[in-house]
Amino acid sequence: EYVVDNFTTASAQFIMYTLQVTSLSVMDESIVNITDTTHDVKNSMMASATFPANTTLFYSTLPVIVNSTSQFIIANNQRKHNNVTYSGGFTWNIVEAWGSINVGVNSSFNILSNELNLTDATLVQDDTWQAVRASDVILTDLGALNVSNNVMGMTNVQHVSGNGDRYATLLETTADFNVGGGSVVAFDNYLPAATPPTLEHTTPLAPQSIH
């Protein structure tokens, strides 16, 4: 658990990445888990009007490859923000990959039961929630993409008019989204503008068990 309490920054960007890499390859029946982490940010002000605060869980600048009966799992992570002001905007992407995401050969890419709660917050400029942002998402040879049971909850949140946008997306690609070779895509999520329900832990989807 990572706790930020009574913290103020006037000019610097506030970044809380869980895992930041240049590129990632998960091969040969391997598993990568990013699970059960908590960020608790409260009673704080991120006053920089230039940069958004960013609590992205997984960030990659080059391609992510999951292959050869492997699994990539981001599950049961919580981000709680209470009584905070973000003057430069707020970004919470579960996965942000500036390269492509490639899943194949009986492998799976799982984003399950992650939760963001904003309470008594003030947001200026852009505020963004995205489950997956990538240049390309490519599923081949019985690969699986499972984005399920992820939650964004807002309670008493003020959006201050500025130059920014406000949006929530499950998947954004800047180029291609290709599904082939017997692959499976599952989206089952809860994106309310109110307090979300309590989440149960979710077991990753094994692509070879999908029919």
CSV table of C-alpha atoms in Angstrom, one decimal, residues 41-192:
chain,number,residue,atom,x,y,z
A,41,VAL,CA,-4.2,9.7,-1.8
A,42,LYS,CA,-6.0,12.1,0.5
A,43,ASN,CA,-6.1,15.7,1.7
A,44,SER,CA,-3.7,16.8,-1.0
A,45,MET,CA,-3.3,19.3,-3.8
A,46,MET,CA,-1.5,18.8,-7.1
A,47,ALA,CA,-1.4,22.4,-8.2
A,48,SER,CA,0.5,22.1,-11.5
A,49,ALA,CA,-1.7,23.4,-14.3
A,50,THR,CA,0.7,22.0,-16.9
A,51,PHE,CA,0.8,18.2,-16.3
A,52,PRO,CA,-2.0,15.8,-15.3
A,53,ALA,CA,-1.5,13.6,-12.2
A,54,ASN,CA,-1.0,10.1,-13.4
A,55,THR,CA,-1.6,6.8,-11.5
A,56,THR,CA,-1.3,4.4,-14.5
A,57,LEU,CA,-0.7,0.8,-13.4
A,58,PHE,CA,1.4,-0.4,-16.3
A,59,TYR,CA,3.2,1.8,-18.8
A,60,SER,CA,5.3,0.7,-21.7
A,61,THR,CA,6.9,2.7,-24.5
A,62,LEU,CA,7.6,-0.2,-26.8
A,63,PRO,CA,5.6,-3.4,-27.7
A,64,VAL,CA,4.3,-5.8,-25.1
A,65,ILE,CA,4.3,-9.5,-26.2
A,66,VAL,CA,2.5,-12.3,-24.4
A,67,ASN,CA,3.1,-15.6,-26.2
A,68,SER,CA,3.7,-19.4,-25.9
A,69,THR,CA,1.0,-20.2,-23.3
A,70,SER,CA,1.7,-17.3,-21.0
A,71,GLN,CA,-0.4,-14.9,-19.0
A,72,PHE,CA,-0.2,-11.2,-18.2
A,73,ILE,CA,-2.5,-10.3,-15.3
A,74,ILE,CA,-3.4,-7.0,-13.7
A,75,ALA,CA,-6.0,-7.7,-11.0
A,76,ASN,CA,-7.5,-6.5,-7.8
A,77,ASN,CA,-5.7,-3.2,-7.6
A,78,GLN,CA,-7.3,-0.2,-5.9
A,79,ARG,CA,-6.7,3.5,-6.3
A,80,LYS,CA,-8.5,5.7,-3.7
A,81,HIS,CA,-8.4,9.5,-3.9
A,82,ASN,CA,-10.2,11.5,-1.2
A,83,ASN,CA,-10.3,15.3,-0.7
A,84,VAL,CA,-7.9,16.0,-3.5
A,85,THR,CA,-7.5,18.8,-6.2
A,86,TYR,CA,-5.8,18.1,-9.5
A,87,SER,CA,-5.2,21.4,-11.3
A,88,GLY,CA,-3.6,19.9,-14.4
A,89,GLY,CA,-6.0,17.1,-14.8
A,90,PHE,CA,-6.1,13.4,-13.8
A,91,THR,CA,-5.2,10.3,-15.7
A,92,TRP,CA,-5.8,6.7,-14.6
A,93,ASN,CA,-5.0,4.2,-17.3
A,94,ILE,CA,-4.7,0.6,-16.3
A,95,VAL,CA,-2.5,-0.1,-19.3
A,96,GLU,CA,-0.8,2.5,-21.4
A,97,ALA,CA,1.3,1.1,-24.2
A,98,TRP,CA,2.8,3.4,-26.8
A,99,GLY,CA,3.8,0.4,-28.7
A,100,SER,CA,1.5,-2.5,-29.7
A,101,ILE,CA,0.1,-5.3,-27.5
A,102,ASN,CA,0.5,-8.7,-29.0
A,103,VAL,CA,-1.2,-11.8,-27.6
A,104,GLY,CA,-1.0,-15.2,-29.2
A,105,VAL,CA,-0.4,-19.0,-29.0
A,106,ASN,CA,-2.7,-19.9,-26.1
A,107,SER,CA,-1.9,-16.8,-24.1
A,108,SER,CA,-4.0,-14.2,-22.4
A,109,PHE,CA,-3.9,-10.5,-21.4
A,110,ASN,CA,-6.1,-10.0,-18.3
A,111,ILE,CA,-7.3,-6.8,-16.7
A,112,LEU,CA,-9.6,-7.8,-13.9
A,113,SER,CA,-11.3,-6.2,-10.8
A,114,ASN,CA,-9.3,-3.0,-10.7
A,115,GLU,CA,-11.0,-0.1,-8.9
A,116,LEU,CA,-10.7,3.7,-8.9
A,117,ASN,CA,-12.6,5.7,-6.4
A,118,LEU,CA,-12.6,9.5,-6.5
A,119,THR,CA,-14.3,11.2,-3.5
A,120,ASP,CA,-14.6,14.9,-2.7
A,121,ALA,CA,-12.3,15.7,-5.6
A,122,THR,CA,-11.8,18.7,-7.9
A,123,LEU,CA,-10.6,18.1,-11.4
A,124,VAL,CA,-9.3,20.7,-13.8
A,125,GLN,CA,-8.4,20.2,-17.5
A,126,ASP,CA,-8.5,16.6,-18.8
A,127,ASP,CA,-9.7,13.8,-16.6
A,128,THR,CA,-9.3,10.4,-18.2
A,129,TRP,CA,-10.0,6.8,-17.3
A,130,GLN,CA,-8.9,4.1,-19.7
A,131,ALA,CA,-8.6,0.3,-19.2
A,132,VAL,CA,-6.3,-0.1,-22.3
A,133,ARG,CA,-4.6,2.5,-24.4
A,134,ALA,CA,-2.2,1.2,-27.1
A,135,SER,CA,-1.1,1.9,-30.6
A,136,ASP,CA,-2.2,-1.6,-31.8
A,137,VAL,CA,-3.9,-4.6,-30.1
A,138,ILE,CA,-3.2,-7.8,-32.0
A,139,LEU,CA,-4.6,-11.2,-31.0
A,140,THR,CA,-3.5,-14.3,-32.9
A,141,ASP,CA,-3.4,-18.0,-32.5
A,142,LEU,CA,-5.9,-18.5,-29.7
A,143,GLY,CA,-5.0,-15.5,-27.7
A,144,ALA,CA,-7.4,-13.9,-25.3
A,145,LEU,CA,-8.0,-10.3,-24.1
A,146,ASN,CA,-10.2,-10.2,-21.0
A,147,VAL,CA,-11.1,-6.7,-19.6
A,148,SER,CA,-13.7,-7.4,-16.9
A,149,ASN,CA,-15.1,-6.2,-13.6
A,150,ASN,CA,-13.2,-3.0,-13.6
A,151,VAL,CA,-14.8,0.0,-11.8
A,152,MET,CA,-14.6,3.8,-11.8
A,153,GLY,CA,-16.6,5.4,-9.0
A,154,MET,CA,-17.1,9.1,-8.4
A,155,THR,CA,-18.7,10.7,-5.4
A,156,ASN,CA,-19.0,14.5,-5.0
A,157,VAL,CA,-16.5,15.3,-7.7
A,158,GLN,CA,-16.3,18.7,-9.2
A,159,HIS,CA,-15.2,19.1,-12.9
A,160,VAL,CA,-13.9,22.7,-13.3
A,161,SER,CA,-14.3,24.1,-16.8
A,162,GLY,CA,-11.1,24.4,-18.7
A,163,ASN,CA,-9.5,23.3,-22.0
A,164,GLY,CA,-9.7,19.6,-21.3
A,165,ASP,CA,-12.0,16.7,-22.0
A,166,ARG,CA,-13.6,14.2,-19.7
A,167,TYR,CA,-14.0,10.6,-20.9
A,168,ALA,CA,-13.8,7.0,-19.8
A,169,THR,CA,-13.0,4.3,-22.3
A,170,LEU,CA,-12.3,0.5,-22.1
A,171,LEU,CA,-10.1,0.3,-25.1
A,172,GLU,CA,-8.4,2.9,-27.3
A,173,THR,CA,-6.1,2.1,-30.1
A,174,THR,CA,-4.4,4.7,-32.3
A,175,ALA,CA,-3.9,2.2,-35.1
A,176,ASP,CA,-5.3,-1.4,-35.5
A,177,PHE,CA,-7.3,-3.7,-33.4
A,178,ASN,CA,-7.0,-7.2,-34.9
A,179,VAL,CA,-8.7,-10.4,-33.6
A,180,GLY,CA,-8.0,-13.6,-35.4
A,181,GLY,CA,-6.8,-17.2,-35.3
A,182,GLY,CA,-9.6,-18.4,-32.8
A,183,SER,CA,-8.9,-15.6,-30.3
A,184,VAL,CA,-11.4,-14.3,-27.7
A,185,VAL,CA,-12.2,-10.8,-26.5
A,186,ALA,CA,-14.3,-10.2,-23.3
A,187,PHE,CA,-15.5,-6.9,-22.0
A,188,ASP,CA,-17.7,-6.9,-18.9
A,189,ASN,CA,-17.3,-3.7,-16.8
A,190,TYR,CA,-19.0,-1.3,-14.5
A,191,LEU,CA,-18.4,2.4,-15.1
A,192,PRO,CA,-20.9,4.4,-13.0
